[in-house]
PDB file of C-alpha atoms in Angstrom:
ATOM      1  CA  UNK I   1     -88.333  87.291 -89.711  1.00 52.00           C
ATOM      2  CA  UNK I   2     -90.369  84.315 -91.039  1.00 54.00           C
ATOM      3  CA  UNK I   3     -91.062  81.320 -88.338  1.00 53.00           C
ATOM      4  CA  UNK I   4     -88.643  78.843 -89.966  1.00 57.00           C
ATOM      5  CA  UNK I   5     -85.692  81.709 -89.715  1.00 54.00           C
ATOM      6  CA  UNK I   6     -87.155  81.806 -85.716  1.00 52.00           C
ATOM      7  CA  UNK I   7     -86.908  77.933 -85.839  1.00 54.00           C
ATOM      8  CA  UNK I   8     -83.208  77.767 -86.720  1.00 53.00           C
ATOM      9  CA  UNK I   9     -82.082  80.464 -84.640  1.00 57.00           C
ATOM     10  CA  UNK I  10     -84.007  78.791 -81.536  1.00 52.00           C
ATOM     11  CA  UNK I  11     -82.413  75.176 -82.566  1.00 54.00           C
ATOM     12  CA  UNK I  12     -79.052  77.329 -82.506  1.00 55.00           C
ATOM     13  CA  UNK I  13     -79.326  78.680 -79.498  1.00 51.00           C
ATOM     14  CA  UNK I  14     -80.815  75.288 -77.948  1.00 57.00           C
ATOM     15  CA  UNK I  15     -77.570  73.274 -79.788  1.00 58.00           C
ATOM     16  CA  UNK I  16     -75.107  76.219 -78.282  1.00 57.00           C
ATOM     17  CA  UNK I  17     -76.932  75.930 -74.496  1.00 58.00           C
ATOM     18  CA  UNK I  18     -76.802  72.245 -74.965  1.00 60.00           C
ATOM     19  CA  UNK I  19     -73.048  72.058 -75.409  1.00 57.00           C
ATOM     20  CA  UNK I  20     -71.893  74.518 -72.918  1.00 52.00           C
ATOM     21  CA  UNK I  21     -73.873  72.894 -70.642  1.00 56.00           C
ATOM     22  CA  UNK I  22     -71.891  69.232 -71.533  1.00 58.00           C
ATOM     23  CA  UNK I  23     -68.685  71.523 -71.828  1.00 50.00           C
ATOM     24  CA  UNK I  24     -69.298  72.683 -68.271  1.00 52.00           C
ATOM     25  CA  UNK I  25     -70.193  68.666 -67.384  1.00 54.00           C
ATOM     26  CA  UNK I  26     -67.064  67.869 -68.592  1.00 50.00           C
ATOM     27  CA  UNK I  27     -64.982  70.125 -66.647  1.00 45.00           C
ATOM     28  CA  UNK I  28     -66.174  69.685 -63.809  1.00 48.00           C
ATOM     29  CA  UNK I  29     -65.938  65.325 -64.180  1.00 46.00           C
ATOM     30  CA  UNK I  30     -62.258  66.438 -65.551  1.00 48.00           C
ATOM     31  CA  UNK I  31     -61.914  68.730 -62.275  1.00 48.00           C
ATOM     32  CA  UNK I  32     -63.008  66.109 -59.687  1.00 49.00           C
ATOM     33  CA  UNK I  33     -60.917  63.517 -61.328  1.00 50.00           C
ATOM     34  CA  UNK I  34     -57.843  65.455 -61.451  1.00 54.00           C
ATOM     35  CA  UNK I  35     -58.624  66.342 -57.152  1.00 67.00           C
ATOM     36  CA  UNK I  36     -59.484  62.748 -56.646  1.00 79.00           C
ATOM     37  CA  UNK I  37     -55.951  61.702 -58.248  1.00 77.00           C
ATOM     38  CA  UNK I  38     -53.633  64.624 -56.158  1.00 82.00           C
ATOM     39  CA  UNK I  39     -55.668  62.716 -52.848  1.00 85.00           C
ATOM     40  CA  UNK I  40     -54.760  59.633 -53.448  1.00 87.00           C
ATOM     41  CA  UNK I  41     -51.086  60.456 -54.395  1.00 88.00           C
ATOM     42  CA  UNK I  42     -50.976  62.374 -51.364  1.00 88.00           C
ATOM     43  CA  UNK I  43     -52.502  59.460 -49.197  1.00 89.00           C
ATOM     44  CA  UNK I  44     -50.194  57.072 -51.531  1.00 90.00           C
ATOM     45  CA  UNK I  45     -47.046  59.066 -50.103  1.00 92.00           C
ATOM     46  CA  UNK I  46     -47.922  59.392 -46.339  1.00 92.00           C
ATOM     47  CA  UNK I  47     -48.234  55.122 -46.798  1.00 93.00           C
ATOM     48  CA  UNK I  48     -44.810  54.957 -48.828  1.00 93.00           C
ATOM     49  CA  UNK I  49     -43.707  57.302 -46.183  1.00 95.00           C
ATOM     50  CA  UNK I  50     -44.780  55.485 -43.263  1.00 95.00           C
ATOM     51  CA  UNK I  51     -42.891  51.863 -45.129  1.00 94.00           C
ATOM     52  CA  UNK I  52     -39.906  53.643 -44.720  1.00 94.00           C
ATOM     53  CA  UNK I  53     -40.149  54.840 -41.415  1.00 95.00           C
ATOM     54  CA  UNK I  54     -41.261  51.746 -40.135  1.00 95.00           C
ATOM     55  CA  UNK I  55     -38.525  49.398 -42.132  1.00 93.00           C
ATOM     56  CA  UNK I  56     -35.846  51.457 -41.384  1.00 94.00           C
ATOM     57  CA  UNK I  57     -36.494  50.809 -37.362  1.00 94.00           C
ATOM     58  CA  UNK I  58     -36.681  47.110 -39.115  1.00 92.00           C
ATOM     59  CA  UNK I  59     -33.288  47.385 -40.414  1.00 92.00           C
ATOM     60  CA  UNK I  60     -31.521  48.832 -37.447  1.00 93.00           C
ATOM     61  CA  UNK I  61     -32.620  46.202 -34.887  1.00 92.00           C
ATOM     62  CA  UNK I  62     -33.094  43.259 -36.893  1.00 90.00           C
ATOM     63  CA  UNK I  63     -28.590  43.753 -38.172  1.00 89.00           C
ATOM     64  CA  UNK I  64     -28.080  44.589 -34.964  1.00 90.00           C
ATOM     65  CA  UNK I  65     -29.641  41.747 -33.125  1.00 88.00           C
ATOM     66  CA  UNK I  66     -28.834  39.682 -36.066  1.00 86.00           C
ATOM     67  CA  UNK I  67     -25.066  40.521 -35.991  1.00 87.00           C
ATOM     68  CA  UNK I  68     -24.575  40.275 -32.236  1.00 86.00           C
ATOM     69  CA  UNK I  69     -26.274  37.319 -31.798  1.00 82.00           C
ATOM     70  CA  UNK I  70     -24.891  35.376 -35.071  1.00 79.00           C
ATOM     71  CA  UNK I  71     -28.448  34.609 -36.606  1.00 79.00           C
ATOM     72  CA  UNK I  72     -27.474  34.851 -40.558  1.00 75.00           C
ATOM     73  CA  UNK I  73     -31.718  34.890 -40.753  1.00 75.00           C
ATOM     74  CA  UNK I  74     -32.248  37.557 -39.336  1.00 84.00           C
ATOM     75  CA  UNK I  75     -29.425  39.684 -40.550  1.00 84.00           C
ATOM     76  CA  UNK I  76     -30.603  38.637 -44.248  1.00 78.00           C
ATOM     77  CA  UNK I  77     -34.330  39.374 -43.627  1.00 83.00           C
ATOM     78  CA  UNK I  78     -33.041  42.838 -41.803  1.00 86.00           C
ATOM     79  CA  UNK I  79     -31.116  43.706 -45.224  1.00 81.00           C
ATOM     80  CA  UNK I  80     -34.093  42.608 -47.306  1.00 77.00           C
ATOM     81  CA  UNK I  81     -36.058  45.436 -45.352  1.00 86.00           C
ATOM     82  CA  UNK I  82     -33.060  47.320 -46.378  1.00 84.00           C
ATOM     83  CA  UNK I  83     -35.027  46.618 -50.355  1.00 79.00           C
ATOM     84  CA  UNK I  84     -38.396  47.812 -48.318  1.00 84.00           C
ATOM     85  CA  UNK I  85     -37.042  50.945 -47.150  1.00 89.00           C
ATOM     86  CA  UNK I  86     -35.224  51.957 -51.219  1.00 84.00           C
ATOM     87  CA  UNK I  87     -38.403  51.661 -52.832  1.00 82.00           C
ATOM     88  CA  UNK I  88     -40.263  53.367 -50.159  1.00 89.00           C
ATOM     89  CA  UNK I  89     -37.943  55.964 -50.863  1.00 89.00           C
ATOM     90  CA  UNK I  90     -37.796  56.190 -54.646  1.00 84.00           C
ATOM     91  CA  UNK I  91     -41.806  55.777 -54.646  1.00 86.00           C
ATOM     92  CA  UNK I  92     -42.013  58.870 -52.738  1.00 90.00           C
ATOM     93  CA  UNK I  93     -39.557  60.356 -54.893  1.00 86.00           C
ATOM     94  CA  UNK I  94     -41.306  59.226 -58.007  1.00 81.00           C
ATOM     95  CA  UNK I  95     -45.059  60.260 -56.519  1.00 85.00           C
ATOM     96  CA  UNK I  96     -44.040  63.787 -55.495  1.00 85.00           C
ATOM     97  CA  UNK I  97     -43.120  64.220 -58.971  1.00 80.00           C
ATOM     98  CA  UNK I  98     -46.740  63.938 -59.818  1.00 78.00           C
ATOM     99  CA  UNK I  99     -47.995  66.185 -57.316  1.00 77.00           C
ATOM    100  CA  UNK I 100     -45.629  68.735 -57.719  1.00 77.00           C
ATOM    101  CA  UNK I 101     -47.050  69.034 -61.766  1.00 73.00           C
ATOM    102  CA  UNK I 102     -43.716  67.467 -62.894  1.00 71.00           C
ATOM    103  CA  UNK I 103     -44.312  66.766 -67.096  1.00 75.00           C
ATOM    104  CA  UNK I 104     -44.477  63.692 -68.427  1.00 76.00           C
ATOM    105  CA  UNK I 105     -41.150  62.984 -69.591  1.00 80.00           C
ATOM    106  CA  UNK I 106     -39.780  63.949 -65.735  1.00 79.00           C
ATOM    107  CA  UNK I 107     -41.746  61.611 -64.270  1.00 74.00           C
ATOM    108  CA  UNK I 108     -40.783  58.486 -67.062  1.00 78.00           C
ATOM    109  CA  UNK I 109     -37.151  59.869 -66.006  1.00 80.00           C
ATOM    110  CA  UNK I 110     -37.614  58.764 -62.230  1.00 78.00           C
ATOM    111  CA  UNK I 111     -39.560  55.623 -62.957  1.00 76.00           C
ATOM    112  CA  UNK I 112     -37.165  54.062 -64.785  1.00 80.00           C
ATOM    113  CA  UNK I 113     -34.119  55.499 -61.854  1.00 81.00           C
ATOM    114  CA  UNK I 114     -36.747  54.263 -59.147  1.00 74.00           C
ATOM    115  CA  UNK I 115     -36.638  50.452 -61.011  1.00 77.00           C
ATOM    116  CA  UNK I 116     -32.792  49.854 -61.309  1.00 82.00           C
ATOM    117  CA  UNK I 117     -32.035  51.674 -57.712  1.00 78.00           C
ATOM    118  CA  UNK I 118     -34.669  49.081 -56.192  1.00 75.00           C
ATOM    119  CA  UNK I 119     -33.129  46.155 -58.467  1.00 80.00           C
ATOM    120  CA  UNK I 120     -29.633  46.704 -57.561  1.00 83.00           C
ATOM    121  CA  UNK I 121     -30.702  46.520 -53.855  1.00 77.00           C
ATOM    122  CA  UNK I 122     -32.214  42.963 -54.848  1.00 78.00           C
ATOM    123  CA  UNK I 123     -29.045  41.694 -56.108  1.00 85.00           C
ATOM    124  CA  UNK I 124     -26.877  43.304 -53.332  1.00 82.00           C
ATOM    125  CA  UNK I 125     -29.016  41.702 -50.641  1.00 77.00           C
ATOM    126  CA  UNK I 126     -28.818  38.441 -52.530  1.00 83.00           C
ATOM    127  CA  UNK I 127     -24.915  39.109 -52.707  1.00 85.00           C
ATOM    128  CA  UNK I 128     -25.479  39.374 -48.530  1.00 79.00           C
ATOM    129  CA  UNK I 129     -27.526  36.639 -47.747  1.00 79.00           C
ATOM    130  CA  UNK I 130     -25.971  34.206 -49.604  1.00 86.00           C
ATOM    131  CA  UNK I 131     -22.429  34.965 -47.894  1.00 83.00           C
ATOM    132  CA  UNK I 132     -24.305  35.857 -44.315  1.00 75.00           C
ATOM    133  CA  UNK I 133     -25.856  31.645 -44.598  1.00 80.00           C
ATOM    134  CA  UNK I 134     -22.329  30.417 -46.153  1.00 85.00           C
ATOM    135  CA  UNK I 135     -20.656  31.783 -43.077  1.00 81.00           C
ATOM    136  CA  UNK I 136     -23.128  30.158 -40.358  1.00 78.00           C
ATOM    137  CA  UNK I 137     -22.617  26.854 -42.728  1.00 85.00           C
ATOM    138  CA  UNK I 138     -18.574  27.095 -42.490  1.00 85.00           C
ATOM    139  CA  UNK I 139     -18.971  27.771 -38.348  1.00 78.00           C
ATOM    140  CA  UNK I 140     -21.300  25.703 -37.774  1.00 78.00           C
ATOM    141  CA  UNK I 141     -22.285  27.483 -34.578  1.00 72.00           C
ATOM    142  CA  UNK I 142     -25.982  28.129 -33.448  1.00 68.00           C
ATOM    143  CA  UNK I 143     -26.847  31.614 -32.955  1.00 68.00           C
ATOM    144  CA  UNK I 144     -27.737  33.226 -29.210  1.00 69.00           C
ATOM    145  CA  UNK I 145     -31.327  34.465 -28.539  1.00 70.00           C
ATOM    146  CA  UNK I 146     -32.198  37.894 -28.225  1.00 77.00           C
ATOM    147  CA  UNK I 147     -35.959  39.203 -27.475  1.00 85.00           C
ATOM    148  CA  UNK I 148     -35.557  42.309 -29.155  1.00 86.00           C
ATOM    149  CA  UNK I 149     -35.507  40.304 -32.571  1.00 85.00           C
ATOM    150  CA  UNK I 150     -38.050  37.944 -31.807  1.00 88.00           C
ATOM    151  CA  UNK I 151     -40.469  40.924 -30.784  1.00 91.00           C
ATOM    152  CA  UNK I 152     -39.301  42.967 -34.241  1.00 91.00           C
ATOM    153  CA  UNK I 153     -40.425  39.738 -36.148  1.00 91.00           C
ATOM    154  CA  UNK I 154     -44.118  39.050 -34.706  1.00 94.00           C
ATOM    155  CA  UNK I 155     -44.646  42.978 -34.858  1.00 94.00           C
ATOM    156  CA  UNK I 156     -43.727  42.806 -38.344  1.00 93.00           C
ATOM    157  CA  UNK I 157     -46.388  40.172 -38.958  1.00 94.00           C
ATOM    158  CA  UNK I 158     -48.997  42.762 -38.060  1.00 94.00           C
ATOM    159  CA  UNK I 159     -47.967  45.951 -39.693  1.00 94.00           C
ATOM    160  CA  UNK I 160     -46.587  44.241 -43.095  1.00 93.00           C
ATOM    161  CA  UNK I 161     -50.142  43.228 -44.113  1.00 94.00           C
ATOM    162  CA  UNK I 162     -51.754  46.717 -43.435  1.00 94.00           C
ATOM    163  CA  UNK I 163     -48.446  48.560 -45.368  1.00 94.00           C
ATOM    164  CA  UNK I 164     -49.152  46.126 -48.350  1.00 93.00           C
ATOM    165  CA  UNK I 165     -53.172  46.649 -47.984  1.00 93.00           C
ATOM    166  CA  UNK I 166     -52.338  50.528 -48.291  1.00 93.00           C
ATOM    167  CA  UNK I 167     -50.122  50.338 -51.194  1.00 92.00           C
ATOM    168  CA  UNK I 168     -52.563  48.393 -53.065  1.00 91.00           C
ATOM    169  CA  UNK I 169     -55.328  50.070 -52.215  1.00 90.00           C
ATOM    170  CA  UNK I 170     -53.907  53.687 -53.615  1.00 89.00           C
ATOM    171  CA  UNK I 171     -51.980  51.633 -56.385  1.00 87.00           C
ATOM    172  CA  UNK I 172     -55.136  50.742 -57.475  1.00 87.00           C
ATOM    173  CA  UNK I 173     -56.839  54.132 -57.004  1.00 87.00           C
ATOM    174  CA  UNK I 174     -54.089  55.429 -59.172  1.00 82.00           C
ATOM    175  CA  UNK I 175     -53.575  52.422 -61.595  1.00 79.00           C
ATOM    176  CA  UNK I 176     -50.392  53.106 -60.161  1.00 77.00           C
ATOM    177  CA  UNK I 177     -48.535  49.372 -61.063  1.00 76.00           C
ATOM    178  CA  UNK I 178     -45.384  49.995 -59.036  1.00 75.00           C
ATOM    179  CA  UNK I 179     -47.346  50.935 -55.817  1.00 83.00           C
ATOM    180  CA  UNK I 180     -48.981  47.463 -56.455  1.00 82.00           C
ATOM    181  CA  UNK I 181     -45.730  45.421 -57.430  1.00 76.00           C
ATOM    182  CA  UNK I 182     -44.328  47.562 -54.283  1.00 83.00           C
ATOM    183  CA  UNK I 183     -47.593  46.130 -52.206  1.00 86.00           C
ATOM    184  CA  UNK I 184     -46.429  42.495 -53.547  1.00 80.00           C
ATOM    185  CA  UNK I 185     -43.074  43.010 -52.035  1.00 80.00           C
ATOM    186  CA  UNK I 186     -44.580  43.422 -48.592  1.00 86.00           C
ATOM    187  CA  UNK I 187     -45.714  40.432 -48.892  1.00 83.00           C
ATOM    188  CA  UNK I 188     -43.222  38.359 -49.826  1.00 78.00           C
ATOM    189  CA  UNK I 189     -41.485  39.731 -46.579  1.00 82.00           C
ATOM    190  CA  UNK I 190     -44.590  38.818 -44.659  1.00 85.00           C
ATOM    191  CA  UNK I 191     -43.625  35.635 -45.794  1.00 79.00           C
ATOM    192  CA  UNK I 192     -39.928  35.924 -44.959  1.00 79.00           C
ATOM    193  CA  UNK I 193     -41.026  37.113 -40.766  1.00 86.00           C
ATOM    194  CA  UNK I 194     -42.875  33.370 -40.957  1.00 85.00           C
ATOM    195  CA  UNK I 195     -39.607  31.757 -42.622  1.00 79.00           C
ATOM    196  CA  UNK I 196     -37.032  33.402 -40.042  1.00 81.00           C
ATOM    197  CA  UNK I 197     -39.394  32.822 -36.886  1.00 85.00           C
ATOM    198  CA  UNK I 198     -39.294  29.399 -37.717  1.00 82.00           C
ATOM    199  CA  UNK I 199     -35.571  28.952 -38.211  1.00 79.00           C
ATOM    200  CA  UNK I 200     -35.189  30.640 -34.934  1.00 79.00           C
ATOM    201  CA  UNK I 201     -37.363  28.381 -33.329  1.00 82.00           C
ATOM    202  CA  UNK I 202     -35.989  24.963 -34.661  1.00 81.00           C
ATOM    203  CA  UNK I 203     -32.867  26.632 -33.889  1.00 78.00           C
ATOM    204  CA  UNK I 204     -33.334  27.528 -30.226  1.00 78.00           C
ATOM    205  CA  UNK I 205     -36.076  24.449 -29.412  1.00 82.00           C
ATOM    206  CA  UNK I 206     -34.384  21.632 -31.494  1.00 81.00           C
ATOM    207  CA  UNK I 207     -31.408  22.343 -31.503  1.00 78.00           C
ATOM    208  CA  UNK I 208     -30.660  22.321 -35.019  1.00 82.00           C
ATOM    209  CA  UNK I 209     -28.287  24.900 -35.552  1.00 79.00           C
ATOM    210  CA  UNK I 210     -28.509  24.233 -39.853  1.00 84.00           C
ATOM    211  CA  UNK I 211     -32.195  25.775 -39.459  1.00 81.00           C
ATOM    212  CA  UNK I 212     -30.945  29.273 -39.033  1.00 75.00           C
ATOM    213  CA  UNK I 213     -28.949  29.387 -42.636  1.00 80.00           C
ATOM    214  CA  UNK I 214     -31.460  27.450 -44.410  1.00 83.00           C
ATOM    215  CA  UNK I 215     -34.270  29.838 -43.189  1.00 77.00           C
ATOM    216  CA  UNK I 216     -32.357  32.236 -44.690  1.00 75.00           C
ATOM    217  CA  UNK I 217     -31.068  30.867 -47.884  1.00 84.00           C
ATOM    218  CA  UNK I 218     -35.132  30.492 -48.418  1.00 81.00           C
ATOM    219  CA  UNK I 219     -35.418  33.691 -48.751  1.00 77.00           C
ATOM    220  CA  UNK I 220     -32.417  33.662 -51.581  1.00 84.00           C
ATOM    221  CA  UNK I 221     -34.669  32.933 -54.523  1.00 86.00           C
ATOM    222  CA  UNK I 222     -37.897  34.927 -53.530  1.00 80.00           C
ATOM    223  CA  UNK I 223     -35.268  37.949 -53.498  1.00 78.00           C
ATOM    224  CA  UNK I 224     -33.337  37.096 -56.810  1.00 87.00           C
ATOM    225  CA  UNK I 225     -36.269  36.810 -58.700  1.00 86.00           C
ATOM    226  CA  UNK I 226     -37.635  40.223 -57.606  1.00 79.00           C
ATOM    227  CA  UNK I 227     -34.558  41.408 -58.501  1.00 81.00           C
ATOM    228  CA  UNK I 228     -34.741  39.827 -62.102  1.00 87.00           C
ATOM    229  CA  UNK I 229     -38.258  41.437 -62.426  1.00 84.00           C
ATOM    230  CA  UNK I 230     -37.413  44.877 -60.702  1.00 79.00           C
ATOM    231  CA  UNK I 231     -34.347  44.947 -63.830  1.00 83.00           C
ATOM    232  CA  UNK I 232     -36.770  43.756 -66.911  1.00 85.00           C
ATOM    233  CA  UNK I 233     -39.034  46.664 -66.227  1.00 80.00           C
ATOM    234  CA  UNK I 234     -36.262  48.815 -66.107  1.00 79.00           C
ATOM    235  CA  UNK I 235     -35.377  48.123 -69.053  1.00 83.00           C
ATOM    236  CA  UNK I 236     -38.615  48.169 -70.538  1.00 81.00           C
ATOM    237  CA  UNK I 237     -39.141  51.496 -69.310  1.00 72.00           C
ATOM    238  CA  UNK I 238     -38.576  53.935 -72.857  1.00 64.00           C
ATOM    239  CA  UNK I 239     -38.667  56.893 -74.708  1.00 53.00           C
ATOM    240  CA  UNK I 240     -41.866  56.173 -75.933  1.00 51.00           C
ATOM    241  CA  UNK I 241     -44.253  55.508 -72.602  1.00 50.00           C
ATOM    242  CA  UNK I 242     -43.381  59.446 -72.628  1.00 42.00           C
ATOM    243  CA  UNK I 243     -46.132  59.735 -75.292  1.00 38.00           C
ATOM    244  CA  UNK I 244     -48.643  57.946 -72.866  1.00 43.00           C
ATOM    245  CA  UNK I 245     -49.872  58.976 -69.781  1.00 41.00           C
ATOM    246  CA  UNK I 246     -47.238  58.242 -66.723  1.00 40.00           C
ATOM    247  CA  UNK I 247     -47.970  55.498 -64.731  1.00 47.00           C
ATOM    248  CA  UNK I 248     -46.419  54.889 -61.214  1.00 46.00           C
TER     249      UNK I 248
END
């Protein structure tokens, strides 16, 4: 065999080691990516997981306190949580899809159920609030006091932020958008604990038995318009993001 036939078939060889060698590269970037994604939907679950938990024990003391003491405030913020605790729930739903290998078209399926169950909680609490703060307006009566609520509310100003840092945080990891939009919502009811402590407060210290219904009709348009956003991307969810890889 002449030395230019030996020169090819070396350069072969060298070309066919090179590209396994990227092959195998490949794989194993492909492997560590597709591990690093089923730990942070796993870690993104046990946070959605421990949202619900923790707004469920929101919702049954805040109504209940809320209802026996007359505070429209904090029976609207308690059925907001009720919002917290549904898309806790269909976000778990919609992430174990994932994990379990679900295809593509599954998982588009329970995105778009996850974004009109969540919506038409918006609009039902807003359906609540608005007749819970009508109510205390038509009375007229101040509501009682109750420690149990007050002590739901400041404890909720310390867990909200590290449930919405969590859901961010994996949202990100996953460029997961309804984790994030999810981590948003926290938020806003961060915002709501600071809006119903203080109608309590003018309420109880003041005297000013209106506080307690406007706290809570406050809260009215931060919930309507999540509800108008939670239905546009409902709707926007279609046949065709099947074609793309599934987002959250």
């Amino acid at each position: 065999m002449s030395a230019s036939k030996w020169r090819d078939t070396d350069d072969k060889v060298t070309n066919s080691r090179r590209e396994l060698i990227e092959y195998i590269r490949g794989y194993r970037i492909m492997s560590k990516q597709k591990n690093d994604r089923q730990t942070n939907l796993t870690r993104g679950i046990r946070v959605e997981i421990a949202s619900l938990v923790y707004n469920i024990i929101e919702v049954v003391v805040s109504v209940t306190v809320g209802l026996l003491t007359g505070s429209a405030a904090l029976v609207s913020w308690g059925l907001d949580s009720t919002v917290e605790a549904t898309s806790a729930a269909t976000l778990i739903w919609r992430l174990k899809s994932e994990v379990d290998g679900a295809d593509k078209r599954t998982v588009l399926h329970r995105k778009k159920v996850a974004l009109y169950v969540v919506a038409c909680a918006f609009w039902i609490v807003v359906a609540a609030i608005l007749y819970e703060a009508v109510s205390a307006f038509i009375s007229q009566e101040a509501p009682g006091f109750n420690w149990w609520g007050i002590a739901i509310l400041f404890v909720s100003l310390v867990v909200n932020p590290l449930l919405a840092w969590g859901k961010y945080r994996y949202g990100k990891r996953l460029d997961a958008p309804a984790l994030k939009y999810d981590a948003k919502d926290t938020m806003i009811c961060q915002y709501q604990t600071i809006v119903v402590l203080a109608g309590i407060g003018l309420t109880q210290w003041m005297g000013w038995w209106w506080a307690d219904p406007v706290a809570a009709l406050l809260i009215v348009p931060y919930v309507a318009w999540e509800a108008f956003e939670a239905t546009k991307d409902a709707r926007s969810v279609g046949p065709g993001e099947a074609e793309a890889t599934a987002d959250a």
